[in-house]
Coordinates of C-alpha atoms in Angstrom, one line a residue:
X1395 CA 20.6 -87.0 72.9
X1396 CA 20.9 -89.5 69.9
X1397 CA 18.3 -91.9 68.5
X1398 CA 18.6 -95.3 70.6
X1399 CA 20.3 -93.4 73.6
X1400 CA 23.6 -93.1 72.2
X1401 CA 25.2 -89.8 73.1
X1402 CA 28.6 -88.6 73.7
X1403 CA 29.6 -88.0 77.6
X1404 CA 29.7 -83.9 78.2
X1405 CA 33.0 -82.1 77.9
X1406 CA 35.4 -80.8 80.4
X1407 CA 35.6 -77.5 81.0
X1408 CA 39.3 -76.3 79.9
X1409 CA 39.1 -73.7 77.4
X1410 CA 38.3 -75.1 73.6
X1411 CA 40.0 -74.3 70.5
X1412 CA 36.9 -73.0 68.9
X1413 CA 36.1 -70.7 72.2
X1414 CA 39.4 -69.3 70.4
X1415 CA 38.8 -69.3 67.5
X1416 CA 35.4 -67.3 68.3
X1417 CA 37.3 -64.6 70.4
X1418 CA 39.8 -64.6 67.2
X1419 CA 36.7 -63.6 64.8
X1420 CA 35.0 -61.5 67.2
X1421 CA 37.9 -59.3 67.7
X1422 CA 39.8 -59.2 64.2
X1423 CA 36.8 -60.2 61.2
X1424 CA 36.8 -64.2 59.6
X1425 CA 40.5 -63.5 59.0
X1426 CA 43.8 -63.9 58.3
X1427 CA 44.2 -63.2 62.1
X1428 CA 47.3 -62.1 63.7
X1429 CA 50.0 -65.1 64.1
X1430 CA 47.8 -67.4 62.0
X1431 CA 45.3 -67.4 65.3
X1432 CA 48.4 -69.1 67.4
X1433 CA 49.5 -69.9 70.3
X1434 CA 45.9 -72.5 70.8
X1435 CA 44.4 -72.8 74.5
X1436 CA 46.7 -75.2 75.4
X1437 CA 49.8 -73.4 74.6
X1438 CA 48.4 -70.6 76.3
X1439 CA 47.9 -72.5 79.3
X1440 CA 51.8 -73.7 80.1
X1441 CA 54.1 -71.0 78.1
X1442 CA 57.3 -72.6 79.8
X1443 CA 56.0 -75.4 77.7
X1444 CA 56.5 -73.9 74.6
X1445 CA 58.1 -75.4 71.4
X1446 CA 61.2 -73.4 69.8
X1447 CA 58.8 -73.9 66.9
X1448 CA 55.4 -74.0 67.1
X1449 CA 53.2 -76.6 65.9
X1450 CA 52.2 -74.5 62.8
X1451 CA 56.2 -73.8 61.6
X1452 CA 56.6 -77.7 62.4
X1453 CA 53.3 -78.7 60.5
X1454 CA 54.2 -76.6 57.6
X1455 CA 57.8 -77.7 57.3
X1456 CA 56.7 -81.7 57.5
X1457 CA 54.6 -81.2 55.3
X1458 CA 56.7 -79.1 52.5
X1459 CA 59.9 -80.8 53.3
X1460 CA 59.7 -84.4 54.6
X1461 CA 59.2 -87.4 51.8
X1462 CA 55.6 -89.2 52.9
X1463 CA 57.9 -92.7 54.2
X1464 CA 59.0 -89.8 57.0
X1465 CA 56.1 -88.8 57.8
X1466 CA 54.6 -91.0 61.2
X1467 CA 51.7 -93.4 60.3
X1468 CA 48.5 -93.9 62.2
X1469 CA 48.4 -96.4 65.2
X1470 CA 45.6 -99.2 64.1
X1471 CA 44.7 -98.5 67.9
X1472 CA 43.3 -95.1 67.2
X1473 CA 40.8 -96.1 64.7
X1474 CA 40.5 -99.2 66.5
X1475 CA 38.9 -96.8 69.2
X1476 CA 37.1 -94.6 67.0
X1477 CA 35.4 -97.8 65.8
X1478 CA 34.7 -98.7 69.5
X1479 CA 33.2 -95.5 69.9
X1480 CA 30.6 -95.2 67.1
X1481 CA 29.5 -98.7 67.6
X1482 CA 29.0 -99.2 71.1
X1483 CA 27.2 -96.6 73.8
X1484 CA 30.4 -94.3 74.3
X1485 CA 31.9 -94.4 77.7
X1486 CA 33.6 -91.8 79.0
X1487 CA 37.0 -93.5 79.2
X1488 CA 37.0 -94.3 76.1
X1489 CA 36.8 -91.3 74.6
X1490 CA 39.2 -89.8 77.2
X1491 CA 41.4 -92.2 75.4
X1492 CA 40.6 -91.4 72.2
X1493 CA 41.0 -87.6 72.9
X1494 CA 44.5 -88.4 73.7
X1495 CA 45.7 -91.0 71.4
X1496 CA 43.7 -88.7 68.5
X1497 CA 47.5 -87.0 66.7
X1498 CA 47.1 -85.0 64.1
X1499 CA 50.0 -85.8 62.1
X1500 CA 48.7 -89.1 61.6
X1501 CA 45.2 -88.0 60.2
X1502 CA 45.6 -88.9 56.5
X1503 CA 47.0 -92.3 57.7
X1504 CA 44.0 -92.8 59.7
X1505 CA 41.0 -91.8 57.2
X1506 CA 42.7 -94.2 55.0
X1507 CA 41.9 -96.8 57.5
X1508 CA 38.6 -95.9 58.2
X1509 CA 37.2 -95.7 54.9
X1510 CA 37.6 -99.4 54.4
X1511 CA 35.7 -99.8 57.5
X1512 CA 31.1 -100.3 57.6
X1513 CA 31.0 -97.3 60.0
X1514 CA 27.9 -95.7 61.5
X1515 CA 27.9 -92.2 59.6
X1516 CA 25.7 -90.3 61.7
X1517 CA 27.5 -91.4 64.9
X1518 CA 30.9 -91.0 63.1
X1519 CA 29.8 -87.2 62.9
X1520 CA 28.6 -86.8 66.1
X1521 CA 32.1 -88.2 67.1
X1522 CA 34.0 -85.2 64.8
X1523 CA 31.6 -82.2 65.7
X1524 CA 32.3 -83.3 69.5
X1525 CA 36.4 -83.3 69.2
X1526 CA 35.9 -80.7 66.9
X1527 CA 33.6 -77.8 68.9
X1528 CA 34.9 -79.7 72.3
X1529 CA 38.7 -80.2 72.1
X1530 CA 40.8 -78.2 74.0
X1531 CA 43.8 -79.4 72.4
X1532 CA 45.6 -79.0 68.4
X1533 CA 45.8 -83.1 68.0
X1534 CA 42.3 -83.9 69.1
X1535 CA 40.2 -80.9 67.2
X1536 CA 42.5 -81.6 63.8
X1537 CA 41.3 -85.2 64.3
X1538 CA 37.7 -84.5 64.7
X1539 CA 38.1 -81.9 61.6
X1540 CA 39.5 -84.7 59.5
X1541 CA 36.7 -87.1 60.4
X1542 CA 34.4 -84.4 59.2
X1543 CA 35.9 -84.8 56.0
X1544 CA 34.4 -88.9 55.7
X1545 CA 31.0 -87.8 57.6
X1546 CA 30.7 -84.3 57.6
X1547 CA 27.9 -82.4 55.0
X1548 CA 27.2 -78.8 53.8
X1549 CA 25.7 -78.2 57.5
X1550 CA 29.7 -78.2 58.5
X1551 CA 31.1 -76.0 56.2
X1552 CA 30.8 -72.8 58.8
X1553 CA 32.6 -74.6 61.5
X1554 CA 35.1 -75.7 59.2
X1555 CA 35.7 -72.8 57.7
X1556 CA 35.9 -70.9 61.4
X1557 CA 38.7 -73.7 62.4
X1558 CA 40.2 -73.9 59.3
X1559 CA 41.5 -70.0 59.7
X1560 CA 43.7 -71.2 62.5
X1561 CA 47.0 -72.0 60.5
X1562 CA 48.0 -75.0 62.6
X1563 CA 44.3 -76.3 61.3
X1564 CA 44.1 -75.3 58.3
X1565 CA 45.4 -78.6 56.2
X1566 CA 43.1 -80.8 57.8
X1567 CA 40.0 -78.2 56.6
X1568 CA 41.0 -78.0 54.1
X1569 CA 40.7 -81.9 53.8
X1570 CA 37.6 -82.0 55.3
X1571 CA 36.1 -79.2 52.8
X1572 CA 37.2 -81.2 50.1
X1573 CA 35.4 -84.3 51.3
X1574 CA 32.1 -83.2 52.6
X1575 CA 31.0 -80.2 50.0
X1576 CA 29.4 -80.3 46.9
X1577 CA 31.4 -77.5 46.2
X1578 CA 35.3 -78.3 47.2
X1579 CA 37.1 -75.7 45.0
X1580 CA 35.3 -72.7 46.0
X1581 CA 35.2 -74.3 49.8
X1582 CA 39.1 -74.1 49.5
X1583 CA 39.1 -70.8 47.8
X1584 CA 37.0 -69.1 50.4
X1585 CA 39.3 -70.6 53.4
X1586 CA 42.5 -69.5 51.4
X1587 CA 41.2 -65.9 51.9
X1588 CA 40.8 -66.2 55.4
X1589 CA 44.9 -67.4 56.0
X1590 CA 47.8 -66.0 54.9
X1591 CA 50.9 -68.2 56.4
X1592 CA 51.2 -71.6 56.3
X1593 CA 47.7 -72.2 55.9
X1594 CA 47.4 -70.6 52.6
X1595 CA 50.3 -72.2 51.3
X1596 CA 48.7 -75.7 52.0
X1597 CA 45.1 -74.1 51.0
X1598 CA 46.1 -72.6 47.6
X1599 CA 48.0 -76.2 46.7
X1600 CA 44.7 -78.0 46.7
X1601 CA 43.9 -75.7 44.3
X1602 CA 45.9 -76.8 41.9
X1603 CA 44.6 -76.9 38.1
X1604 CA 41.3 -75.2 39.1
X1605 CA 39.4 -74.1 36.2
X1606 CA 37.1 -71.2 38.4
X1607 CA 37.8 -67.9 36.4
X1608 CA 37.4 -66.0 39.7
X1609 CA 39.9 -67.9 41.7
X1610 CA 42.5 -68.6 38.9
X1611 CA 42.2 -64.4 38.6
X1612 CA 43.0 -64.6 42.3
X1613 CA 46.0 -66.7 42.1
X1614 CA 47.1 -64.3 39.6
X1615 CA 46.4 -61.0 41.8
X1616 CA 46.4 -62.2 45.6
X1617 CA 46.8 -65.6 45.5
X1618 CA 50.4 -67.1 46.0
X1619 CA 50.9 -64.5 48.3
X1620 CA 51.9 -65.8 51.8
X1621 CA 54.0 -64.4 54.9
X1622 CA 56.2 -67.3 54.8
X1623 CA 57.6 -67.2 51.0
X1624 CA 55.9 -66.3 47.6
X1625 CA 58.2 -69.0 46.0
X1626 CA 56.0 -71.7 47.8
X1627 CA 53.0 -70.7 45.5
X1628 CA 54.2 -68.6 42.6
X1629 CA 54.7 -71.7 40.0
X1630 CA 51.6 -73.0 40.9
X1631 CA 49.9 -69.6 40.2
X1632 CA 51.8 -68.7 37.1
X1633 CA 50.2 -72.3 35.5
X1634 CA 46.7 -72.7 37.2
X1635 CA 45.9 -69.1 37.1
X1636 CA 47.1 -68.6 33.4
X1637 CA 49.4 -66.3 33.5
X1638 CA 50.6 -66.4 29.9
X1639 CA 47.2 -65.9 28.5
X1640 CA 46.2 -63.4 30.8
X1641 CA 48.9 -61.1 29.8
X1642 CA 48.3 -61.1 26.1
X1643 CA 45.6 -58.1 25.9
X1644 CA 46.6 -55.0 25.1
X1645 CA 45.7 -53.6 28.0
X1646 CA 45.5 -55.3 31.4
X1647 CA 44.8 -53.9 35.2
X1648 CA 47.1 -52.6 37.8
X1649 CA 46.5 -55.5 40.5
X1650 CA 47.4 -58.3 37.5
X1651 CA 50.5 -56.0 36.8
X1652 CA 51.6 -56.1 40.4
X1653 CA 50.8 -60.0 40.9
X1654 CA 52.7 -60.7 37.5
X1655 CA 55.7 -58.8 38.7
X1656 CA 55.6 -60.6 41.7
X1657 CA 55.4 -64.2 40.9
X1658 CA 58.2 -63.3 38.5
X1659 CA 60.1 -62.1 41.4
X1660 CA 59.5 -65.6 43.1
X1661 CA 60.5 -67.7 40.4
X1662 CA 63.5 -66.0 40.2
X1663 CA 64.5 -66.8 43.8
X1664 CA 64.4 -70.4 43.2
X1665 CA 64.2 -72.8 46.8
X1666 CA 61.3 -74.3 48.1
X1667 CA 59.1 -75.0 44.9
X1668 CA 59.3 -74.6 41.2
X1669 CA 60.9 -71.7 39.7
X1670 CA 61.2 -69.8 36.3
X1671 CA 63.4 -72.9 34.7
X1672 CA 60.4 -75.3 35.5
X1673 CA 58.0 -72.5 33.5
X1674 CA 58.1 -72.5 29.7
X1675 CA 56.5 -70.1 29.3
X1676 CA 58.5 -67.9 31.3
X1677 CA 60.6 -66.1 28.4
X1678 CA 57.4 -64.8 26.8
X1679 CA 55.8 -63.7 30.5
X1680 CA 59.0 -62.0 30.9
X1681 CA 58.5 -60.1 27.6
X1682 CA 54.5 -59.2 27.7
X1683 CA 55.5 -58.1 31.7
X1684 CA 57.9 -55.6 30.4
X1685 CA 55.9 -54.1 27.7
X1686 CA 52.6 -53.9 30.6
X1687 CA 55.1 -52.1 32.7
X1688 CA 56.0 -49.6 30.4
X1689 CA 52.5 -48.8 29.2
X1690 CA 51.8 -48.3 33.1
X1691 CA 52.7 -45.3 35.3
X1692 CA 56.4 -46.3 37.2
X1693 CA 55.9 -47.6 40.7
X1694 CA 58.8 -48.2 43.2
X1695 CA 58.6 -52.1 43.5
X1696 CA 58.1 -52.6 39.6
X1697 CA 61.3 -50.8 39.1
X1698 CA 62.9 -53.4 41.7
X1699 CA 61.0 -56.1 39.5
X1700 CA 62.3 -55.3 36.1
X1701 CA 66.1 -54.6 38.2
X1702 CA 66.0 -57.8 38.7
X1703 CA 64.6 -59.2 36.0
X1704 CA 67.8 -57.7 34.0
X1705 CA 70.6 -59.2 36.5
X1706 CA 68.7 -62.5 36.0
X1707 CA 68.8 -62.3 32.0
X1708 CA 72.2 -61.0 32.5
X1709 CA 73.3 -63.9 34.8
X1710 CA 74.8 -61.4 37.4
X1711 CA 73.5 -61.2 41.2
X1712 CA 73.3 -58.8 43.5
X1713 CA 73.9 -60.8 46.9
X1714 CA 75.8 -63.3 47.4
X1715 CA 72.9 -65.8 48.1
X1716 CA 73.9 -69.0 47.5
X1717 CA 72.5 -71.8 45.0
X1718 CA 69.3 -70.2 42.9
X1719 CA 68.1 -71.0 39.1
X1720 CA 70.5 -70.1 36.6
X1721 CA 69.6 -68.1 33.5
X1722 CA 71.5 -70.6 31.0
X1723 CA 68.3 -73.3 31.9
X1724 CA 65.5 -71.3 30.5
X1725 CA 64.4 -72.0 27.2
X1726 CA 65.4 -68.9 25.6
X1727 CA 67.9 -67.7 22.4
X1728 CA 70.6 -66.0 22.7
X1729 CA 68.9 -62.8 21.0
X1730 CA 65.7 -63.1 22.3
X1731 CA 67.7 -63.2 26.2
X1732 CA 69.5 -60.3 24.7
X1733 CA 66.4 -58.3 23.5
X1734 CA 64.7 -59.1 27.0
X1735 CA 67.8 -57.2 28.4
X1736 CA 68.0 -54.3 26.5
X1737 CA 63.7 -54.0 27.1
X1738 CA 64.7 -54.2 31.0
X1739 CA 67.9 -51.5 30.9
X1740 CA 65.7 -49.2 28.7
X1741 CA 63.2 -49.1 31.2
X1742 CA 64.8 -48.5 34.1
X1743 CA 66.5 -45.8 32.7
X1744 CA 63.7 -43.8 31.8
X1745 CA 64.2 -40.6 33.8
X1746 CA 61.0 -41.3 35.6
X1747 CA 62.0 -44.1 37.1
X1748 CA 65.5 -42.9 38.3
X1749 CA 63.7 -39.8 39.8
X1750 CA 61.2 -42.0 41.4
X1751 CA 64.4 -44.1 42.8
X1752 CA 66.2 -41.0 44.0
X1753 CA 63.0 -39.4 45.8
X1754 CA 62.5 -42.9 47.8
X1755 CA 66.0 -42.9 48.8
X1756 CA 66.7 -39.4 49.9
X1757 CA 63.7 -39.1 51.8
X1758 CA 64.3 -39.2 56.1
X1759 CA 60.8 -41.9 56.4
X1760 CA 62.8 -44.9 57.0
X1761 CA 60.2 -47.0 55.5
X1762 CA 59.7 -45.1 52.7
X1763 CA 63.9 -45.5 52.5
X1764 CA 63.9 -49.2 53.1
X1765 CA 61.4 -49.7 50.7
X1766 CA 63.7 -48.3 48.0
X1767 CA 66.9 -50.2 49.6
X1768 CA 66.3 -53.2 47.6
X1769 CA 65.4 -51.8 44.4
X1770 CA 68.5 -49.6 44.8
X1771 CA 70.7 -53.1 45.5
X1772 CA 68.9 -54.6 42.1
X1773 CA 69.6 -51.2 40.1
X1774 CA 73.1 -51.2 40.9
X1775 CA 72.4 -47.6 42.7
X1776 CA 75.6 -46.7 45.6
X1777 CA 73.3 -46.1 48.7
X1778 CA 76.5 -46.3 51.2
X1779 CA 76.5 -42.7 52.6
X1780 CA 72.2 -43.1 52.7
X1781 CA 72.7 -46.5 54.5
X1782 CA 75.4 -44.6 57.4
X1783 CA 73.4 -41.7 57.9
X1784 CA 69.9 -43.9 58.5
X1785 CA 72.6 -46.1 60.7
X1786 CA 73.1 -43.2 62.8
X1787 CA 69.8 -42.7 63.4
X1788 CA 68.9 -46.4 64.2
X1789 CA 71.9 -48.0 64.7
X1790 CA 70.4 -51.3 65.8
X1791 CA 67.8 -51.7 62.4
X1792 CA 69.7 -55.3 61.1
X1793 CA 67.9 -54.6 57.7
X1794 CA 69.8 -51.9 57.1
X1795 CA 73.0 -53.9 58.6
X1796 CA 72.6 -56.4 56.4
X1797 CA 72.0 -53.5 53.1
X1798 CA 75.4 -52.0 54.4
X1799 CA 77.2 -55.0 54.7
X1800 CA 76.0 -57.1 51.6
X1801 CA 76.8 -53.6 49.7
X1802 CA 80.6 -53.0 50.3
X1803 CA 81.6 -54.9 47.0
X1804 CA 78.9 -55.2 45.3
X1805 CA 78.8 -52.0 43.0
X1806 CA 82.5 -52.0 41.7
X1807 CA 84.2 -54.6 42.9
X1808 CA 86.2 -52.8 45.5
X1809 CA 85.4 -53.5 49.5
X1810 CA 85.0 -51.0 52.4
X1811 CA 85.0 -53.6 55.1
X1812 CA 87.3 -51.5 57.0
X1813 CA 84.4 -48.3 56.7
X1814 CA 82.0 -51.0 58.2
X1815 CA 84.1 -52.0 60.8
X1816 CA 84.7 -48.7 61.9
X1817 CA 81.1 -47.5 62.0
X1818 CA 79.7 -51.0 63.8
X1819 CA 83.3 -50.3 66.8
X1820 CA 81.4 -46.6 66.5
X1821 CA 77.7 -47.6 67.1
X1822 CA 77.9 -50.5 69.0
X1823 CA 78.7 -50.7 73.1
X1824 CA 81.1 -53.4 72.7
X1825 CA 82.0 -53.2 76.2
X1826 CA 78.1 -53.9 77.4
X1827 CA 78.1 -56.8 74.3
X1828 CA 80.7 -58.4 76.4
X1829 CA 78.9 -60.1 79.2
X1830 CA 80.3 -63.5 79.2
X1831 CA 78.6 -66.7 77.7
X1832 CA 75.3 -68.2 78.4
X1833 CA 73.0 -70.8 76.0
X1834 CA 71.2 -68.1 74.1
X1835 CA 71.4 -68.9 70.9
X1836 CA 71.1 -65.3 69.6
X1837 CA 67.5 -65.4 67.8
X1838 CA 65.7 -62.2 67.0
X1839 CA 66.4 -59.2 65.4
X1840 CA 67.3 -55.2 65.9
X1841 CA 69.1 -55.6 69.3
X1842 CA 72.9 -54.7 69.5
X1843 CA 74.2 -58.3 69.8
X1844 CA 72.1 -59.1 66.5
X1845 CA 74.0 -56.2 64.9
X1846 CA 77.7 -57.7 66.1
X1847 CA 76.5 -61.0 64.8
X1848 CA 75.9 -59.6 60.7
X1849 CA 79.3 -57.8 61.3
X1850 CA 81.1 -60.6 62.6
X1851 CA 80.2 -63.4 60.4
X1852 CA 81.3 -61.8 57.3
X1853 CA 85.0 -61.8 58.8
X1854 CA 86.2 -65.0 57.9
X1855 CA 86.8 -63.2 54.5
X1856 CA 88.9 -60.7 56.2
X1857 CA 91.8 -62.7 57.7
X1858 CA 92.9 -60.1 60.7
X1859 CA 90.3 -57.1 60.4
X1860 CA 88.1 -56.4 63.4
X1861 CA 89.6 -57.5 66.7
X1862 CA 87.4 -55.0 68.9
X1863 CA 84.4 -56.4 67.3
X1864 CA 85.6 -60.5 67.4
X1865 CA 86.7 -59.9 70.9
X1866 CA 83.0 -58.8 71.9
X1867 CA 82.2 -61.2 69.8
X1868 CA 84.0 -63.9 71.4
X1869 CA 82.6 -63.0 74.9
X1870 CA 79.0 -62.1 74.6
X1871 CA 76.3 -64.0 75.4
X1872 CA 74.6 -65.7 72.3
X1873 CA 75.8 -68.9 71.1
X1874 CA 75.7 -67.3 67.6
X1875 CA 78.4 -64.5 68.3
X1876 CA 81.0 -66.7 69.9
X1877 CA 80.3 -69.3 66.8
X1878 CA 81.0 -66.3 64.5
X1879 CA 84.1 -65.1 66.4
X1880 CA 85.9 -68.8 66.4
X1881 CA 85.2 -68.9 62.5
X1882 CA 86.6 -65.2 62.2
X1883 CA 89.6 -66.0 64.1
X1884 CA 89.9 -69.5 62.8
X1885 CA 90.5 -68.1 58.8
X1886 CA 93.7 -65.9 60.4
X1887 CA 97.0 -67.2 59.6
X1888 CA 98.3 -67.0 62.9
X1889 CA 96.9 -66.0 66.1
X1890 CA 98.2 -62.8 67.8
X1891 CA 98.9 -63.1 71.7
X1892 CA 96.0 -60.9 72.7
X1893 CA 93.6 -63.6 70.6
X1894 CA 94.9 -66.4 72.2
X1895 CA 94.7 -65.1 75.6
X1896 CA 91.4 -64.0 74.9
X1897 CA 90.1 -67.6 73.5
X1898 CA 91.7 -69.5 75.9
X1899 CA 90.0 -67.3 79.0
X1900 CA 86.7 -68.1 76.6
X1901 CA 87.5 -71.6 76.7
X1902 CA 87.5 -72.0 80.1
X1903 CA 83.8 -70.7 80.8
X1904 CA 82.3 -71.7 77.7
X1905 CA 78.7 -73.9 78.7
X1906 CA 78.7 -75.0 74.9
X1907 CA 80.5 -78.2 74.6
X1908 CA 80.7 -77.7 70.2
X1909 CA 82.0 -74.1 71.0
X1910 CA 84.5 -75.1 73.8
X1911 CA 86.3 -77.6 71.4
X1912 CA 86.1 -75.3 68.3
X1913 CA 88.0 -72.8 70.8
X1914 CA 90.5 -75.7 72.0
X1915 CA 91.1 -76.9 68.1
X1916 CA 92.0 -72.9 67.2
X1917 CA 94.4 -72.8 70.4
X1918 CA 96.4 -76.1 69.6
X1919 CA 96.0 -74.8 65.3
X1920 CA 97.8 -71.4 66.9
X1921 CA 100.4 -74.0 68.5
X1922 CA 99.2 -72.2 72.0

């Protein structure tokens, strides 16, 4: 109990988010855990209940991609309450109240508001610790976290540290660390460490233009490293951790080469964040990258690296993928781009390397083959035969779908679509993919239907190839397929009888009103 009497009424007895958290330690270390520590209690509790995307994905996403006008604002009623609370002896329905009306996404608004208010701090953190270590719920635990972060001390920084490896939580303790230590950069750095989606995407930014040695050598190494995308965190690394600087010795260790070649590899990709145009430096990182990699033993990802670093320079891709940064918007010369090349084409054709290559590729561990898929795809190396035969073997495996697919004109300019076709009407049970419509919308990966997807949607560049497959197509029972198969069908000049028979008889069961006048629009383009 508190001085004067005032204590907080005891909590119910629904499982709490840092019983979870607990079991989440106990059985895997102070993390990352598996799934950023997800699905919480309460998810656990009602899985019909459960969000297309979770509350992590969703946090992450607002937070990356939505301006701060879109973002919701705290209700004045919520602090209005928490005021209420720490002032007066608590009741019970009031904080019943508050513990529903606490929402997470709304914590930033609402410290805002209470730090302009003359509030009790010891019964403010009495408040936090008991939504925190009493909460059975994401909104109310993020919101005691975050009033940690105006009340909370050093004596927190456990707790917070044990929430804060739940990804969903993870911004908030991060907050909260940096308000209540005496020590807020190597508070982050330590949580960083213990996440490794979402959570250390938010965690690293806050550590932003750190001048710690030990965690700017992180960034470097480990740091922007996240399951979600290395582009989120690889500019960020590149300036914070130094990158420039810390590849001017001589001589430099294996983990900085690997984290060098990766961030490169990142800000090549463009998307989400900065990328190698946004990096002046990036010309001369480029160059002391190459001449580390070929003072150190080959290695099968650093020849994908320096691949790609060459069809960059070169302005050529190996995909076609879309919008990404274009070599003409780096700072460089025209004969320092074309000394950068020549470094990158000299190296990978050291005998070495190609050997290394060719060992990956022709050996029957298909992860030791998909390993080398990509740095075959950046090397310009034909893997078309390899990519049938491991096909044949796991004909559902949409990575190497995708390879095969993505491959057919990429070497020499000439297409085999009609080689693919022929192996997907081979491998896959067309007849069984044919099951008639329903609202899936097709998610997931290495199942047949996935496979007729990644076949199918490349046919609108083939006006008239693969019938058997659009047919399936047109008649299985992902919303993705049948989307495909009206944008297949709708790039053919004319629509043969059998087609329109078989999209009218689709139109007529279709559930999906979007698909079912897609399907109409075709028949009435087809003058059927």
């Amino acid at each position: 109990m508190s001085p004067h009497g005032w204590h907080l009424p005891p909590p119910d007895d629904r499982p709490t988010v840092l019983a979870h958290a607990l079991a989440l330690r106990a059985a895997h270390g102070p993390g990352p855990w598996p799934d950023g520590g997800d699905p919480l209690p309460d998810r656990q509790a009602r899985p019909a209940a459960a969000p297309l995307i979770s509350d992590t994905v969703l946090e992450g996403i607002r937070s990356q991609h939505m301006t701060r006008a879109a973002a919701p604002t705290a209700s004045p009623g919520l602090a209005d309450l928490i005021e209420a609370v720490v002032r007066l002896p608590p009741e019970a329905g009031a904080v019943r109240r508050l513990r529903a009306a606490a929402t997470a996404a709304s914590s930033d608004d609402l410290l805002r508001q209470l730090r302009g208010r003359d509030l009790p701090t010891g019964r403010l953190r009495e408040l936090a610790l008991h939504l925190a270590r009493h909460g059975t719920g994401r909104d109310e635990v993020a919101t005691g976290v975050m009033l940690l972060g105006v009340s909370g001390d050093r004596r927190d920084r456990d707790l917070l540290l044990l929430l804060g490896a739940l990804d969903t939580l993870t911004r908030y303790a991060v907050a909260a660390l940096r308000g209540s230590q005496p020590d807020p950069d190597r508070a982050v750095y330590e949580l960083a460490r213990r996440v490794d989606g979402w959570g250390r995407i938010h965690a690293v930014e806050q550590l932003r233009g750190t001048g710690d040695p030990e965690i700017r050598a992180w960034l470097l190494r480990d740091g922007y490293r996240n399951t979600i995308m290395d582009e989120y965190l690889a500019h960020l690394a590149a300036t914070t951790g130094g990158l420039l600087d810390a590849l001017a010795p001589d001589a430099i260790d294996e983990p900085l080469l690997s984290g060098a070649g990766g961030i490169l590899l990142a800000l090549l990709q463009g998307g989400p964040a900065a990328d190698i145009t946004h990096y002046p430096d990036g010309p001369r990182v480029i160059d002391r990258y190459l001449t580390h990699a070929g003072n150190h033993p080959p290695e099968l990802s650093r020849v994908g690296v320096v691949g790609a670093l060459r069809n960059f320079i070169a302005g050529q891709t190996v995909r076609p993928s879309g919008s990404g940064p274009s070599p003409d918007a780096v700072a460089w010369s025209a004969a320092e781009r074309a000394r950068l090349r020549d470094a990158c084409d000299a190296l990978t054709a050291r005998p070495a390397w190609r050997e290394l290559l060719d060992r990956a590729l022709h050996r029957p561990d298909p992860e030791e083959f998909r390993r080398a898929i990509w740095v075959a795809e950046e090397l310009r190396v034909p893997m078309d035969g390899l990519l049938r035969e491991h096909l044949r073997r796991a004909p559902f495996d949409t990575y190497l779908w995708f390879s095969l697919v993505d491959s057919t004109s990429d070497i020499d300019g000439t297409s085999d679509i009609d080689g693919v076709l022929d192996l997907a009407a081979e491998l896959l049970p067309l007849a069984d993919l044919a099951t008639g419509p329903t609202l899936d919308l097709g998610l997931g990966s290495d199942r047949p239907e996935h496979v007729l997807d990644i076949v199918v949607s490349r046919l609108d560049a083939y006006p008239g190839k693969g019938w058997p497959l659009i047919a399936a197509a047109l008649a299985n029972a992902t919303v993705r397929n049948r989307n495909m198969a009206v944008r297949a069908l709708d790039a053919w000049p004319a629509g043969t009888p059998a087609a329109a028979q078989a999209v009218a008889a689709a139109a007529r069961v279709e559930p999906d009103p979007g698909i079912d006048r897609r399907m109409r629009a075709l028949l009435r383009k087809w003058g059927m």
